Coordinates of C-alpha atoms and ligand atoms in Angstrom, one line a residue:
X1 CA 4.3 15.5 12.2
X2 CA 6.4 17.8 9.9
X3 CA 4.9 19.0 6.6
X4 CA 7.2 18.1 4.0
X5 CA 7.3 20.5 0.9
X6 CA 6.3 18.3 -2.7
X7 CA 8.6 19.6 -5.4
X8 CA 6.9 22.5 -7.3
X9 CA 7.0 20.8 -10.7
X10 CA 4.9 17.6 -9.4
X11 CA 1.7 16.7 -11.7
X12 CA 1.3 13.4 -10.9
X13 CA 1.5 10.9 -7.6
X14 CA 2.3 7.1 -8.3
X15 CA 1.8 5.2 -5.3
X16 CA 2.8 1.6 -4.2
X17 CA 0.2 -0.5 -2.1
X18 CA 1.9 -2.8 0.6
X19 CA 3.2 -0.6 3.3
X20 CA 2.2 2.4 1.9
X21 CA -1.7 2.5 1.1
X22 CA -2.2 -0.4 2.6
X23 CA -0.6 -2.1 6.2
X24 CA 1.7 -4.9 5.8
X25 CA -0.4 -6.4 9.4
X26 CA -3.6 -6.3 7.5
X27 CA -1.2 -9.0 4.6
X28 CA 0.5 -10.5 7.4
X29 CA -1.9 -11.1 10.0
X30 CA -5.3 -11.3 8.4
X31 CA -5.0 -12.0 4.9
X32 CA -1.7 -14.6 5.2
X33 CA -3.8 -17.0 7.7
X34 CA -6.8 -16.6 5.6
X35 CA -5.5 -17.6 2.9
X36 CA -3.1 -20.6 4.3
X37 CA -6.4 -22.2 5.5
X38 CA -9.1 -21.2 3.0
X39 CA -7.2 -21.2 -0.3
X40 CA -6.9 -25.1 -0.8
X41 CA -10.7 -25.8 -0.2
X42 CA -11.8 -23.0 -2.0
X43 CA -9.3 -24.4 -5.0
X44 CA -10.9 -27.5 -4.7
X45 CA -14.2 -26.1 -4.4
X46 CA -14.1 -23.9 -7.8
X47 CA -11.0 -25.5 -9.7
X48 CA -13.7 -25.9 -13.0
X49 CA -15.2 -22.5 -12.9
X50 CA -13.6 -20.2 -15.2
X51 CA -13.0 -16.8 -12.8
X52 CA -11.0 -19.5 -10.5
X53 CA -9.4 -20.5 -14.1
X54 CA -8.3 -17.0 -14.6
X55 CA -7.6 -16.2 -11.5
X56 CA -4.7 -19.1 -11.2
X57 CA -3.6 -18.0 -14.8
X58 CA -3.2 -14.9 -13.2
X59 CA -1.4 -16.0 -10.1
X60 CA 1.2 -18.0 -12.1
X61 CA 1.7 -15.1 -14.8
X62 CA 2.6 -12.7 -11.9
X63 CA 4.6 -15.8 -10.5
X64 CA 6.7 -15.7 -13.7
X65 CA 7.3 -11.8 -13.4
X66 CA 8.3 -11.9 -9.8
X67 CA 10.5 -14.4 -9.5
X68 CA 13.5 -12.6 -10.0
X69 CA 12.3 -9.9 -7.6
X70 CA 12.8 -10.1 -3.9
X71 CA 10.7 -12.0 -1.5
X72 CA 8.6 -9.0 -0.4
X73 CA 7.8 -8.5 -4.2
X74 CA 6.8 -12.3 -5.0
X75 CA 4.7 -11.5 -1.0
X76 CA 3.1 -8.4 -2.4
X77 CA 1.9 -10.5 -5.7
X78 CA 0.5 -13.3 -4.0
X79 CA -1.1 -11.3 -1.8
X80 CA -2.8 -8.7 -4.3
X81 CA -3.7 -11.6 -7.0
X82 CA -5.6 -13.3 -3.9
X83 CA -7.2 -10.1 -2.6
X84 CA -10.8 -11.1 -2.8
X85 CA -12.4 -9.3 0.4
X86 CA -12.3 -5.7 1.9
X87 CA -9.4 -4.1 1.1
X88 CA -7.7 -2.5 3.8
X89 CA -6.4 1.6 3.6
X90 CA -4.6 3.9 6.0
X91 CA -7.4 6.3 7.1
X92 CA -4.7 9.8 5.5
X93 CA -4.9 8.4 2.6
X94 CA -8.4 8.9 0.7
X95 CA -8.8 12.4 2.1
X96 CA -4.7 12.9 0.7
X97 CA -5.5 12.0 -2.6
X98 CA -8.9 13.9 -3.0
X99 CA -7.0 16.9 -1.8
X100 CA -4.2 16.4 -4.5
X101 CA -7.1 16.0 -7.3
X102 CA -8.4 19.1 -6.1
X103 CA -4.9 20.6 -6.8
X104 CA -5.2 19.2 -9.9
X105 CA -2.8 16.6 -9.9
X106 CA -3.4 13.1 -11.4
X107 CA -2.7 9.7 -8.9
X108 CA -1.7 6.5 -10.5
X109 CA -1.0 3.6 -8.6
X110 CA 2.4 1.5 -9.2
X111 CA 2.0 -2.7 -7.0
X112 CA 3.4 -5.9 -8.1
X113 CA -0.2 -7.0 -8.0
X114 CA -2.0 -7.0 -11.1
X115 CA -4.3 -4.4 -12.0
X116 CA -7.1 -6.4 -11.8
X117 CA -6.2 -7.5 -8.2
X118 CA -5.1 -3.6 -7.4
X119 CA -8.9 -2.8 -8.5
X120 CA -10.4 -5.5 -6.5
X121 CA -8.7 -4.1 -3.6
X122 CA -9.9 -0.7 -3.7
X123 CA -13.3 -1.2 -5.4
X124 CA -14.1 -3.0 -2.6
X125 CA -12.4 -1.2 -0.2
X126 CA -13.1 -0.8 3.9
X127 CA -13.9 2.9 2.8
X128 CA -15.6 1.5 -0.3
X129 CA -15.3 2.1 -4.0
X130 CA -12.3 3.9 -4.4
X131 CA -11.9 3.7 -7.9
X132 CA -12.3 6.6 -9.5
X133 CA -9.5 8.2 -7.1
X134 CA -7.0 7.1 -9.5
X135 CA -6.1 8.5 -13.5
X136 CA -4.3 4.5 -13.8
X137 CA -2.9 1.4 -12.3
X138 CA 0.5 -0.3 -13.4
X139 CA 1.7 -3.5 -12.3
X140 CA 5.2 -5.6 -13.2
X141 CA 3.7 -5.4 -17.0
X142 CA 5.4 -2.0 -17.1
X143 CA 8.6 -3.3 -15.4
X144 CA 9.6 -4.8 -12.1
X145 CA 9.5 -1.8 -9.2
X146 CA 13.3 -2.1 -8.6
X147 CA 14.3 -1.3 -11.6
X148 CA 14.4 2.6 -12.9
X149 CA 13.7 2.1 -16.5
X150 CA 10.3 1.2 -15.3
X151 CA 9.6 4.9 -13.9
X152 CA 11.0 6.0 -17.1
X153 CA 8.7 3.7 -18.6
X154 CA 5.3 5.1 -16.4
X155 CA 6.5 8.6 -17.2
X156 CA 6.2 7.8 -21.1
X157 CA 3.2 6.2 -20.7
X158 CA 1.6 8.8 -18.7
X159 CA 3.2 11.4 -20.7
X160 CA 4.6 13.6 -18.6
X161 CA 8.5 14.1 -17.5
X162 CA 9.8 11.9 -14.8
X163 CA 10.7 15.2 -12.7
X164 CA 6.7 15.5 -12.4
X165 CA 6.2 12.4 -11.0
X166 CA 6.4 12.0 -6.9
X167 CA 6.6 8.0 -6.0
X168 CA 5.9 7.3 -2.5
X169 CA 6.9 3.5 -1.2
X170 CA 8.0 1.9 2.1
X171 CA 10.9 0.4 0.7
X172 CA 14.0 2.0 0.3
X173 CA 15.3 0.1 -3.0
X174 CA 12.0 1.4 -5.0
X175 CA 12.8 4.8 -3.8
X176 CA 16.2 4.4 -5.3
X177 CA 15.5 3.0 -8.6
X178 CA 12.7 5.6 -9.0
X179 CA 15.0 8.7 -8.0
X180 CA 17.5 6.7 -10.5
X181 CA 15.2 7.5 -12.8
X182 CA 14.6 11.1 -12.2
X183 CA 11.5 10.8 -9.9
X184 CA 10.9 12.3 -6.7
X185 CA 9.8 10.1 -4.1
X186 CA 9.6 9.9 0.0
X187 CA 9.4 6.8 2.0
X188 CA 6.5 6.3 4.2
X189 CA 6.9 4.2 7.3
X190 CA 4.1 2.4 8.6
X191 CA 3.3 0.3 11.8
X192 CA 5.1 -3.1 10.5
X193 CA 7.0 -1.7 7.4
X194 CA 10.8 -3.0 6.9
X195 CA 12.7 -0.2 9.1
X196 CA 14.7 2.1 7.5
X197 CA 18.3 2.4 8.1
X198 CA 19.9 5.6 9.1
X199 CA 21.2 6.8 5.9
X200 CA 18.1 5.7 4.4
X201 CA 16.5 8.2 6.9
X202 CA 18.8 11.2 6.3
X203 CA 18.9 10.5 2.3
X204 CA 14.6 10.2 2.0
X205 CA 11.9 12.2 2.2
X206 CA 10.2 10.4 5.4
X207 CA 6.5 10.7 6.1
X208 CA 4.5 8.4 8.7
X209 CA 1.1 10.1 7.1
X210 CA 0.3 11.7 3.6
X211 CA -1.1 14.8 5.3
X212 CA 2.6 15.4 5.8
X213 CA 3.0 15.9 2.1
X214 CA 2.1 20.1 1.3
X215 CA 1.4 21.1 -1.8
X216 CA 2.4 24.5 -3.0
X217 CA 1.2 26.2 -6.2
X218 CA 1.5 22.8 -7.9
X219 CA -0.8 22.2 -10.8
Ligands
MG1 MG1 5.3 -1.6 -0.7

């Protein structure tokens, strides 16, 4: 695996979940089925209590924001909102992001999940509570992922120059609307992700693990 240089001026890492943290397999094959034969009895089951309550309110307001998006985005929603076991994570990338907040370099994460679904997934994580890995969470609140006014829109919030910001997402028209925006981002391909075309390939950073990504004299 080549190590791939991170841009000198980076402070801060914003990473999307689906594909990129997290396999697309684990959604497809383990969570999909799941839910397609649990969610109705479990509906039925707890359709008075209030966390269900919320947790429909939820799953219809993140409805309403994805809607316009692509499939994968409304996919990634549903999935994240009804996260409510182990979540899964590639095995580079908790020792990756300790290793950049020993650089000193803050991690944010960026999903069309909600943030209370993103911190359901890694508090309860296969590698456990992951939490306190991460400065922040943003979610379709902030903007919809394919759109680059919402990078510009993290960078104000985190204070800090889009230039300083490296994205990394599996898919190709996030990467665009982020470097759109001024943000540096590489593409990570996973077992399962969408497949990148060529010109994707040659325009992208690539990485197949975060250890690719090298620091140097970034604080
Ligand atoms: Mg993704």
């Amino acid at each position: 695996m080549a190590a791939i240089a991170v841009p000198e001026n980076t402070r801060v890492f914003l990473l999307d979940i689906e594909g990129t943290t997290t396999p697309i397999t684990f959604v497809k094959e383990i969570l999909f089925p799941f839910i397609r034969e649990n969610l109705e009895e479990y509906l039925s089951a707890h359709w008075e209590e209030d966390e269900c309550k919320q947790d429909v309110h939820l799953l219809k307001k993140q409805v309403k924001h994805t809607l316009l998006l692509s499939l994968d985005a409304v996919t990634e929603s549903y999935v994240v909102v009804l996260l409510w076991f182990c979540g899964r994570v590639y095995p580079d990338v908790v020792p990756a992001i300790r290793c950049w907040r020993r650089g000193g370099l803050k991690v944010f994460i960026y999903s069309s999940g909600s943030v209370e679904a993103q911190k359901l997934l890694f508090g309860y994580s296969v590698e456990g509570h992951l939490l306190d890995l991460f400065d922040g969470h943003f979610d379709t609140n902030i903007g919809a992922k394919v759109e680059s006014k919402s990078y510009e829109n993290i960078a104000e919030r985190i204070g800090c120059q889009p230039e300083e910001i490296m994205f990394l997402t599996d898919l190709a028209r996030e990467a665009k609307a982020a470097e759109d925006a001024g943000v540096n981002v590489a593409v990570v391909v996973r077992p399962g992700n969408t497949e990148l075309t060529g010109e994707e390939r040659s325009r992208y950073r690539v990485i197949t693990s975060f250890n690719q990504l090298k620091l140097s004299g970034n604080v």
